[in-house]
Short mmCIF file of C-alpha atoms (C1' of nucleotides) in Angstrom, two decimals:
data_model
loop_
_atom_site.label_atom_id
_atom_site.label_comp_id
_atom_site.label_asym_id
_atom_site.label_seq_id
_atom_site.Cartn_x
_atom_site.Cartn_y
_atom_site.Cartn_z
CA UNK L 1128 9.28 -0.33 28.66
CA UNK L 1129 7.47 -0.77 25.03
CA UNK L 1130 6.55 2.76 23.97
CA UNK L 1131 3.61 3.22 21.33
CA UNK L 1132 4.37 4.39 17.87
CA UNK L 1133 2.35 7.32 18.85
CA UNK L 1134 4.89 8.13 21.81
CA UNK L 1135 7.39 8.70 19.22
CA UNK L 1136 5.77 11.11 17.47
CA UNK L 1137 5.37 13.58 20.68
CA UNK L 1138 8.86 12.92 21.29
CA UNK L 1139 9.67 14.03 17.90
CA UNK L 1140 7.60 16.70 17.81
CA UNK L 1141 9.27 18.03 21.52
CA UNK L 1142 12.33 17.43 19.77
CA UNK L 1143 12.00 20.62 18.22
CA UNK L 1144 10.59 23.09 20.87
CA UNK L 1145 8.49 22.33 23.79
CA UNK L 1146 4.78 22.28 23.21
CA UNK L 1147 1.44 21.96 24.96
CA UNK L 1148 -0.49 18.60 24.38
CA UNK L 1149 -2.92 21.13 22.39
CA UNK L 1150 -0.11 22.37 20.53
CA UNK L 1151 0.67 18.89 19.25
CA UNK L 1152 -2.44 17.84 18.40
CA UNK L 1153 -2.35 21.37 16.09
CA UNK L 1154 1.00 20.25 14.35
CA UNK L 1155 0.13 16.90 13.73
CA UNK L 1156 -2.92 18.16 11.99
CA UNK L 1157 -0.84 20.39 9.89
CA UNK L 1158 1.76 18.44 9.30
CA UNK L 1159 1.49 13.94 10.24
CA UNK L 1160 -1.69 13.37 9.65
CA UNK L 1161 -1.67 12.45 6.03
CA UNK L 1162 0.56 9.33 7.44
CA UNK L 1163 0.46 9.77 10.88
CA UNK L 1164 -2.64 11.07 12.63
CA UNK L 1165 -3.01 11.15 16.42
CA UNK L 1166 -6.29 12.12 18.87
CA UNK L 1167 -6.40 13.79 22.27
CA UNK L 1168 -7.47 10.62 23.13
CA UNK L 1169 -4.05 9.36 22.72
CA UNK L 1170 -2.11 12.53 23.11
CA UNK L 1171 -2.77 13.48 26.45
CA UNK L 1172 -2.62 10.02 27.98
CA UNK L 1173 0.40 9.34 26.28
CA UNK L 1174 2.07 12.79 27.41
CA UNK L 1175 1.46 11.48 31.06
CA UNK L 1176 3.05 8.38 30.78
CA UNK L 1177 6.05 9.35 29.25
CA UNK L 1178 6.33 12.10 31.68
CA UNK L 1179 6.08 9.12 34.55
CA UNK L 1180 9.05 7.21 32.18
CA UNK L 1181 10.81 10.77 32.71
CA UNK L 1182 11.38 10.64 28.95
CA UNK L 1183 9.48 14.12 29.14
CA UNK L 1184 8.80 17.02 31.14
CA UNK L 1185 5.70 18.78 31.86
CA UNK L 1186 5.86 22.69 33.67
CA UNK L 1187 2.66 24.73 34.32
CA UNK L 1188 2.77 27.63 32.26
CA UNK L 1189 -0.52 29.31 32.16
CA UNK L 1190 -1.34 32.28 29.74
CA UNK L 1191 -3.67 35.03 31.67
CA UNK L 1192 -6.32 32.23 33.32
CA UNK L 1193 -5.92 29.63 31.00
CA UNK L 1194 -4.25 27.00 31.96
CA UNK L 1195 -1.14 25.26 30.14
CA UNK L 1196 1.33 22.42 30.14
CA UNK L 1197 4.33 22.29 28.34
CA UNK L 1198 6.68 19.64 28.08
CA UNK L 1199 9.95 19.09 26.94
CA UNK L 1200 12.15 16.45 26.32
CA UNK L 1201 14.78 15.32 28.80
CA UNK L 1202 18.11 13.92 27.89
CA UNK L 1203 16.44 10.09 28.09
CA UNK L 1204 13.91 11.40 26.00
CA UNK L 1205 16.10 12.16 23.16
CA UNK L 1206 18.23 9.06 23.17
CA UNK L 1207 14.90 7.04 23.39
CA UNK L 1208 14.08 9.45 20.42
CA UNK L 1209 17.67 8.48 18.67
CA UNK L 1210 16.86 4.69 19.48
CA UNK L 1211 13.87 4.50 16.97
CA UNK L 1212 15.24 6.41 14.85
CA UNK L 1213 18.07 4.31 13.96
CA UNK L 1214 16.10 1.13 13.83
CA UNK L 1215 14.10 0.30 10.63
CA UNK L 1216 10.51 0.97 10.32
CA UNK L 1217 7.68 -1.75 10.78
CA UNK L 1218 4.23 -0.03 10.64
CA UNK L 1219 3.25 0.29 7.06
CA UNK L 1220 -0.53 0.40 6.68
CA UNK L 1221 -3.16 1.13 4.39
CA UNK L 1222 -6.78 1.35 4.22
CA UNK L 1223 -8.58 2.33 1.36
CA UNK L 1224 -11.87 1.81 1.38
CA UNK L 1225 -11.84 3.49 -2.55
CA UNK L 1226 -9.75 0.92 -3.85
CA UNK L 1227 -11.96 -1.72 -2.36
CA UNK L 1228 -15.03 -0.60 -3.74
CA UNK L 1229 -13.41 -0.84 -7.30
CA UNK L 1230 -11.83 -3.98 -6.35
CA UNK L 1231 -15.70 -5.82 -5.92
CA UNK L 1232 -17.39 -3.00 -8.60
CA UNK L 1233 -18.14 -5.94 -10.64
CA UNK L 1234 -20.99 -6.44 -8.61
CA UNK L 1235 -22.48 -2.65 -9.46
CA UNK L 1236 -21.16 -3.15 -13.43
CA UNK L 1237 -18.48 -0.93 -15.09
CA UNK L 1238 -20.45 2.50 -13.55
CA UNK L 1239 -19.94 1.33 -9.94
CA UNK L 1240 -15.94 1.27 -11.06
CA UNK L 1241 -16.27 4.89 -12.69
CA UNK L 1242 -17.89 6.26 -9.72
CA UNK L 1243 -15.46 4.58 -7.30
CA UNK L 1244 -12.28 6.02 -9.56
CA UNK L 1245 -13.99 9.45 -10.04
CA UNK L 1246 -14.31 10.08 -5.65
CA UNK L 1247 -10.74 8.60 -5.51
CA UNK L 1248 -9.06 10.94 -7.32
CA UNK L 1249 -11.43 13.54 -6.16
CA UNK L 1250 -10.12 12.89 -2.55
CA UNK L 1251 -6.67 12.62 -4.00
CA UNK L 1252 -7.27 16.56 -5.24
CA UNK L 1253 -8.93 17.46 -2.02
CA UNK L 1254 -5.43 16.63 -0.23
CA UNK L 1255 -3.37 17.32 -2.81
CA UNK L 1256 -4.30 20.92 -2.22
CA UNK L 1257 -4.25 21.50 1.46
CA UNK L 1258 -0.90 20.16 1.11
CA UNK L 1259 0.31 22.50 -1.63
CA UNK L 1260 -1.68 25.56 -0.12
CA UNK L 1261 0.99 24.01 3.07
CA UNK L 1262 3.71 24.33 0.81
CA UNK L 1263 2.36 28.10 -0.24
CA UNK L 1264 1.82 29.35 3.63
CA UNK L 1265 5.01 28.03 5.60
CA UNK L 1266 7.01 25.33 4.37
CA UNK L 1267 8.57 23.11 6.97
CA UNK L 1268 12.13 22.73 7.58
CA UNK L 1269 14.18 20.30 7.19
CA UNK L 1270 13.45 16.59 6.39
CA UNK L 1271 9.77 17.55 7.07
CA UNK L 1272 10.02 19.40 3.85
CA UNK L 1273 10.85 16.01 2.17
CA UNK L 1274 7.81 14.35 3.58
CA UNK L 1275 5.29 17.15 2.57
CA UNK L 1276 6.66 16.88 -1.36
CA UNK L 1277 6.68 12.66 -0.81
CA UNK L 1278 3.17 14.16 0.34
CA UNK L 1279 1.94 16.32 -2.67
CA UNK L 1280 3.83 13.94 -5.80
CA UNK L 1281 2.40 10.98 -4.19
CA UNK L 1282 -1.26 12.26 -4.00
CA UNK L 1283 -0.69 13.34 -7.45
CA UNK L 1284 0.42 10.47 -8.98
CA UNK L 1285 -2.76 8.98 -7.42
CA UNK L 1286 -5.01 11.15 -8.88
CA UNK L 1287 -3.56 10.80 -12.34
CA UNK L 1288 -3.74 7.15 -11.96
CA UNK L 1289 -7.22 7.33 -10.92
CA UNK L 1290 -8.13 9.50 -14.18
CA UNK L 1291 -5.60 6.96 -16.58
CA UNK L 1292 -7.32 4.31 -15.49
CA UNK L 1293 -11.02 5.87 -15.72
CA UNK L 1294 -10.32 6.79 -19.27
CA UNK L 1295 -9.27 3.40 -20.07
CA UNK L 1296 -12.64 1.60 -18.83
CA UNK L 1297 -14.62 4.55 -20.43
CA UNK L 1298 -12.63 3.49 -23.49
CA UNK L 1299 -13.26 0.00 -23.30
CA UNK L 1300 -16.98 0.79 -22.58
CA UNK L 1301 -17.06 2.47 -25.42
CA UNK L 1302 -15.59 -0.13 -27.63
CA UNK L 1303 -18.13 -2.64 -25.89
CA UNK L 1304 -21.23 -0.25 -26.90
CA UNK L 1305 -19.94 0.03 -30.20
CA UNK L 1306 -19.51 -3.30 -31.17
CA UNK L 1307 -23.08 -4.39 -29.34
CA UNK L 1308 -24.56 -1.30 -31.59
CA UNK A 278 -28.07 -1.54 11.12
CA UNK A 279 -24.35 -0.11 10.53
CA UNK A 280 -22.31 -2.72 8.63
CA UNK A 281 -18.77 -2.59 9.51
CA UNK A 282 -16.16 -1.83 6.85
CA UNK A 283 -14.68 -4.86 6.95
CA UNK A 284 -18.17 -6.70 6.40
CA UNK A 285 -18.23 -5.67 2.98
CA UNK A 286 -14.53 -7.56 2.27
CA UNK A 287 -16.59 -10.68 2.94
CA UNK A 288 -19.90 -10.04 1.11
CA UNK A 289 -17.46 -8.57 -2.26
CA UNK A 290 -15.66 -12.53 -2.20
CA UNK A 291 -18.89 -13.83 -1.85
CA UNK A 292 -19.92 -11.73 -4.61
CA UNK A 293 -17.86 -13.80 -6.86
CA UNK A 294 -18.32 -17.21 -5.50
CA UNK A 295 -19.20 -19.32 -2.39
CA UNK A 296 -16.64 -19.51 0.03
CA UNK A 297 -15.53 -20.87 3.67
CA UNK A 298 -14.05 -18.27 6.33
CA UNK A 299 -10.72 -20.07 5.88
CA UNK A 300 -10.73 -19.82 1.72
CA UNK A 301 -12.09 -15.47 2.47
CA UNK A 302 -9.00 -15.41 4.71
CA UNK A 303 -6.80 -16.96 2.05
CA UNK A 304 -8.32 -14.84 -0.43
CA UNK A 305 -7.67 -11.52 0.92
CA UNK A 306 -3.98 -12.29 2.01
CA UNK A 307 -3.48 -12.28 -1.74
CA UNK A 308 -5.40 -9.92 -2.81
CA UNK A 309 -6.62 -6.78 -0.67
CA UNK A 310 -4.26 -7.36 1.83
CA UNK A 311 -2.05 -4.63 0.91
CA UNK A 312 -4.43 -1.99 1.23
CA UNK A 313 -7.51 -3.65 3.19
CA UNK A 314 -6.25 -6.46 5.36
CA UNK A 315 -8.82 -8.79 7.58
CA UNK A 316 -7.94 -11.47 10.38
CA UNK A 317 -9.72 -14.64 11.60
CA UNK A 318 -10.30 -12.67 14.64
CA UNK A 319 -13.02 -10.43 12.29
CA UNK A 320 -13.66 -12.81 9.74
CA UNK A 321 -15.09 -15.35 12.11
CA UNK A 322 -17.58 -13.43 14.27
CA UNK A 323 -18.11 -11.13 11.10
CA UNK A 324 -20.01 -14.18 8.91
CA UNK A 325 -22.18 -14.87 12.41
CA UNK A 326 -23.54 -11.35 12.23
CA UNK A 327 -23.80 -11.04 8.37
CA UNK A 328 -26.05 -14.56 8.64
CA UNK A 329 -27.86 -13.58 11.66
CA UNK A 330 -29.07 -10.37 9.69
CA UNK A 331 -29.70 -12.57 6.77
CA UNK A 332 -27.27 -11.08 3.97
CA UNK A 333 -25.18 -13.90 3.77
CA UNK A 334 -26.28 -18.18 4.05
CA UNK A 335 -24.05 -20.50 5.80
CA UNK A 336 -24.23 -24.24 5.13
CA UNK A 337 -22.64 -27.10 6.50
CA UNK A 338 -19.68 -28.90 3.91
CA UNK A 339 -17.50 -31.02 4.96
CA UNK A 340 -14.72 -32.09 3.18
CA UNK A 341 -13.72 -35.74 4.42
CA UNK A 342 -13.63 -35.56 8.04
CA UNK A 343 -13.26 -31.59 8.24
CA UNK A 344 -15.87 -29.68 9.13
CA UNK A 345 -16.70 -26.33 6.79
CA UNK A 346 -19.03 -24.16 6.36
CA UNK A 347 -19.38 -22.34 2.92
CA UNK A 348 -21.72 -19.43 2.98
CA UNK A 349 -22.97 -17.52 -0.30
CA UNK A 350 -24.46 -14.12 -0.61
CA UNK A 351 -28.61 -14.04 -0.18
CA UNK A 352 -30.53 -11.41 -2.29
CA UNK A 353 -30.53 -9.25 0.53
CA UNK A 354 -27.13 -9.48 0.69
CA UNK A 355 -26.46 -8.68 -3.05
CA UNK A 356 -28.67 -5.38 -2.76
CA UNK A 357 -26.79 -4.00 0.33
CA UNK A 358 -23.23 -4.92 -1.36
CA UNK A 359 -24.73 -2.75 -4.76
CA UNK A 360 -26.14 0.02 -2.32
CA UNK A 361 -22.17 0.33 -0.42
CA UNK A 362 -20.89 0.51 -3.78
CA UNK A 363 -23.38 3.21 -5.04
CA UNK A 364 -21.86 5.55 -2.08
CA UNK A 365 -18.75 7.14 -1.53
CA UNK A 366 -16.04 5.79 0.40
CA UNK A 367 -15.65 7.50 3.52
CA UNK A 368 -12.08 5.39 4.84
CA UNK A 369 -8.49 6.57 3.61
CA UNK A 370 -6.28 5.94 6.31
CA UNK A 371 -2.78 5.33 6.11
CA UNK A 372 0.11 4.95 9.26
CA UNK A 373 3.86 4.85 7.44
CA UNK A 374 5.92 4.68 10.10
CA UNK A 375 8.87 5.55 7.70
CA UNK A 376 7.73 8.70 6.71
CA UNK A 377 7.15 9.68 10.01
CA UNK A 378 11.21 8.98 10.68
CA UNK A 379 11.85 11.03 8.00
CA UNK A 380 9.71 13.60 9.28
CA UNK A 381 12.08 13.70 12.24
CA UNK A 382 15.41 12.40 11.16
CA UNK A 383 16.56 15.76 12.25
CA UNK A 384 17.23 14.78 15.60
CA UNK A 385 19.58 11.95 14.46
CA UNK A 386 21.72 13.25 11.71
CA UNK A 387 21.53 13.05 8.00
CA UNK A 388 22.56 9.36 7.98
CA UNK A 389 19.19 8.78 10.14
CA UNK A 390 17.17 10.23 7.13
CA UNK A 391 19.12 8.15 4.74
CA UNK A 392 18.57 5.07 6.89
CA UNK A 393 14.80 5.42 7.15
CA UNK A 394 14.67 6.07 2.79
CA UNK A 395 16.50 2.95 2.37
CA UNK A 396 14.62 1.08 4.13
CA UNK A 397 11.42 2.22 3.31
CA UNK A 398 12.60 1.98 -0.49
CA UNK A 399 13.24 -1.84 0.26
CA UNK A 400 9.49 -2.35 2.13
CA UNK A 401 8.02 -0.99 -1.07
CA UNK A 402 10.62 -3.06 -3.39
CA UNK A 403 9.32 -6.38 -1.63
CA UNK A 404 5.78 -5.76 -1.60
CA UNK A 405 5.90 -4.55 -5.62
CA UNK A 406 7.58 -8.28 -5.98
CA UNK A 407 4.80 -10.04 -4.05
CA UNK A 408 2.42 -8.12 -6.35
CA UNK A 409 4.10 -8.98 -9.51
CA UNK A 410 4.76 -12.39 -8.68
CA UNK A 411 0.68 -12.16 -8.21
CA UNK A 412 -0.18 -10.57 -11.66
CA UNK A 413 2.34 -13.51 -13.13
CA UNK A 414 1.17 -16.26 -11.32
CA UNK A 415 -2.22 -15.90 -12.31
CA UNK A 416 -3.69 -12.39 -12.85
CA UNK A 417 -7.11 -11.62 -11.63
CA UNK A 418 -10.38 -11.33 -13.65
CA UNK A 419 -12.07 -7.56 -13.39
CA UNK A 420 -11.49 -4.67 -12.03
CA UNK A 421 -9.61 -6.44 -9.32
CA UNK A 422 -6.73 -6.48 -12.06
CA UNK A 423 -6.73 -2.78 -12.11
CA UNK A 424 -6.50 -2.84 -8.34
CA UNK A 425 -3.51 -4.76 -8.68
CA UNK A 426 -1.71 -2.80 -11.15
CA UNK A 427 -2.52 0.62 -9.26
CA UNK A 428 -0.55 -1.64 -5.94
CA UNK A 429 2.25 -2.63 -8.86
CA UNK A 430 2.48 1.03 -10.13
CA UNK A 431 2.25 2.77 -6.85
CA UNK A 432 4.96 0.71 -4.64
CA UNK A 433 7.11 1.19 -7.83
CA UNK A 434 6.64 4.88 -7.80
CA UNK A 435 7.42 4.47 -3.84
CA UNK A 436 10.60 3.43 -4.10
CA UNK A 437 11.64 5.07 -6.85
CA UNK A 438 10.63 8.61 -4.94
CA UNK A 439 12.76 6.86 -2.47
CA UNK A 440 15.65 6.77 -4.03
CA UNK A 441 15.21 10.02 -5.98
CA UNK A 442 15.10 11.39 -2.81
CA UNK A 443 17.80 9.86 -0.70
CA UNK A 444 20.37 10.95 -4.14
CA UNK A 445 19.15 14.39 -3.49
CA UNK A 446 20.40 14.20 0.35
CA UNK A 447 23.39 12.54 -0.65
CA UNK A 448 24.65 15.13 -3.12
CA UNK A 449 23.78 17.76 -0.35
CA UNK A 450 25.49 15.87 2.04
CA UNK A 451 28.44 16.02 -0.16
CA UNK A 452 28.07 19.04 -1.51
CA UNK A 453 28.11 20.22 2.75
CA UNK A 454 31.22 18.40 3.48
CA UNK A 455 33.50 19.35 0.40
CA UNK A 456 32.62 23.06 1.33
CA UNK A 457 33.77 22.17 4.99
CA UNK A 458 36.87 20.14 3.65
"C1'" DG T 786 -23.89 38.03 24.20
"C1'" DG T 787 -22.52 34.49 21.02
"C1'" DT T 788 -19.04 32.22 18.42
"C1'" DT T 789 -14.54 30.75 17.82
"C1'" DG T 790 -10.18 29.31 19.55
"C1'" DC T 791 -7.22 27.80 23.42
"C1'" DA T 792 -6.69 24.13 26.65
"C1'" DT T 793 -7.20 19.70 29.25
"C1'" DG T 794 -9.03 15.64 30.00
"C1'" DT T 795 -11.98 11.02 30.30
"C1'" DA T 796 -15.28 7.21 29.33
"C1'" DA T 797 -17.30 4.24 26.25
"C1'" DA T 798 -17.29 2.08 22.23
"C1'" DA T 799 -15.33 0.27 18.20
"C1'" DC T 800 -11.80 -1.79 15.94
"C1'" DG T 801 -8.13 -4.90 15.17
"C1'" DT T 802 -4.22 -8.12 16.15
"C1'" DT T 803 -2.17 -11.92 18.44
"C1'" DA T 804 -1.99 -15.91 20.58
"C1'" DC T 805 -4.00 -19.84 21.73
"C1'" DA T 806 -6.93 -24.12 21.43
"C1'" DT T 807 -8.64 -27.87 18.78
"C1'" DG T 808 -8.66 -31.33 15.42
"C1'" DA T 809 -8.63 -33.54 10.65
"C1'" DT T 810 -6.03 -34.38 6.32
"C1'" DT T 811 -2.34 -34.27 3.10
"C1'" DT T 812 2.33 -34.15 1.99
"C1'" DT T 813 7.12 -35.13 2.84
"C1'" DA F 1425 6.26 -39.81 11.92
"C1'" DA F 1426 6.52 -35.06 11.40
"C1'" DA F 1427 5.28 -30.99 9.16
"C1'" DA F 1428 2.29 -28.34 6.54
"C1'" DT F 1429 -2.28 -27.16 5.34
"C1'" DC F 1430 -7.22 -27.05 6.02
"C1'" DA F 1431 -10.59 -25.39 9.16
"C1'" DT F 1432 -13.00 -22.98 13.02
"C1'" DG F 1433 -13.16 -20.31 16.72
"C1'" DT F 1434 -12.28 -17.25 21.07
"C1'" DA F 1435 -10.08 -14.46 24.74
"C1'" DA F 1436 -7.04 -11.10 25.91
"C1'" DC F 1437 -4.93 -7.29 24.74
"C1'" DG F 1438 -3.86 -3.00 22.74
"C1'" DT F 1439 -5.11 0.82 19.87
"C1'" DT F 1440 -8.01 4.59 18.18
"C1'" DT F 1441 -11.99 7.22 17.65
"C1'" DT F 1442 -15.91 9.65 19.33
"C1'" DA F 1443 -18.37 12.06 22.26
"C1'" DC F 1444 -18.66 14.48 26.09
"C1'" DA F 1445 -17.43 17.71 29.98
"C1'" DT F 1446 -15.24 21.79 31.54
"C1'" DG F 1447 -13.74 26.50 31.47
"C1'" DC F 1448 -11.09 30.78 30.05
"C1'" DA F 1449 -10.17 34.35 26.58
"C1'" DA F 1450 -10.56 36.91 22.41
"C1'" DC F 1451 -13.24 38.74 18.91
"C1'" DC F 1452 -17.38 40.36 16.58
#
DNA sequence: GGTTGCATGTAAAACGTTACATGATTTT
DNA sequence: AAAATCATGTAACGTTTTACATGCAACC
């Protein structure tokens, strides 16, 4: 049986404690998204069927009226969980609609590529600091840790970019104006 | 009418020149690809709907005994192209299935964390030779340069982070089993 | 009594890839 | 003569998001 990419991620997350669909969709807010982001849409689906592969286990465990499933991995869980980890990756993908719009900017002249350089790095800065305020509150253990810092350096090193690169083209507009003066 | 995101990949090469579906295809494998990638599948039905709402003009040119059809941007087309790039870009999505078995490399040992840096480091050393291959090859004009220096300069600073890191766990790793020798 | 948070789920739509089908031309 | 490249297209499939529906509990 194929298993998603996104079953892997509630297996790794129930490789740490057992957790309600609600409380995975909480971590991976906190925590994957940046890289990895997953719905409900795809989390609770995806909880039954790897509860049908018994790669999981779900228990009713209501608190007061509300009800409440929590899973937990079983032992064919955790070798599937071993499995993927100890083949190489293959998903890498990107979509940046930011870089795009400087990539055709030609078409709005050299503002359009300011403008599209200036929101980058201002969403750059926007993450950069929900993940350090991350850092700040509760820093994750373990490996995790690794992937929040891969996290703040790389959305750092964005943002700088972005504001190299501006002052470059503001430079060379400059020049241009100069010599047209 | 909503104009899908990757509607504008097709009306930006346009932008710079008439082109068939199969030279837009071409185009964006070696360009955008690495951060905005488009298949026939949505290239295809993409130019019917950008000519049936009259931003783009298709017209019949064979070469020798192949059929083509080369479509250039109308004014209308121009105008909505200039009003995408006057807004903010709303997509910044990435899925790095590397990261994410860092993130959990817990659950198979330090070498699993290891593993997943190494490879990851190599994925980001063979795209940043693609892309310099590109800028030697023949270096774009524009800002689409700058787009392909900021791919250069950020898969560098990938795997460099990569191995940075994947030192750090080593000397721990060391560090861990000299105390326990 | 209203808002927020906990909690589960589904249906529809949108998005995107892959594989396939077809056929001409150029290169080896 | 075969393989690669040019060229267009679609159907099936899988993935993901969005919006909606439901209801309890805690807090203000």
């Amino acid at each position: 049986m194929e298993l998603s990419s996104t079953a892997h991620v509630i297996l790794g997350m129930l490789s740490w404690r057992p957790m309600s669909g609600y409380e995975i969709k909480a971590l991976v807010d906190r925590s994957t998204r940046f890289f990895w982001a997953a719905s409900y849409g795809q989390i609770y689906p995806e909880l039954r069927k790897l509860s049908a592969a018994g790669l999981i286990e779900g228990k009713a465990e209501p608190r007061g009226g509300r009800r409440r499933n929590v899973y937990r991995l079983t032992p064919a869980g955790r070798r599937e969980l071993e499995a993927w980890l100890s083949v190489d990756a293959e998903t890498f993908e990107l979509r940046d609609e930011g870089l795009l719009k400087l990539f055709f900017a030609e078409a709005g002249g050299s503002e359009a590529a300011i403008k599209a350089l200036d929101a980058k790095r201002r969403d750059h800065e926007r993450l950069l600091s929900r993940l350090e305020e991350m850092e700040a509150t509760g820093r994750p253990d373990g490996f995790a840790y690794q992937v929040l810092r891969y996290g703040i350096e790389c959305n750092r090193w964005q943002a700088e970019w972005c504001e190299r690169t501006m002052r470059e083209l503001e430079k060379e507009l400059d020049a241009e104006s100069r010599r047209s003066a």
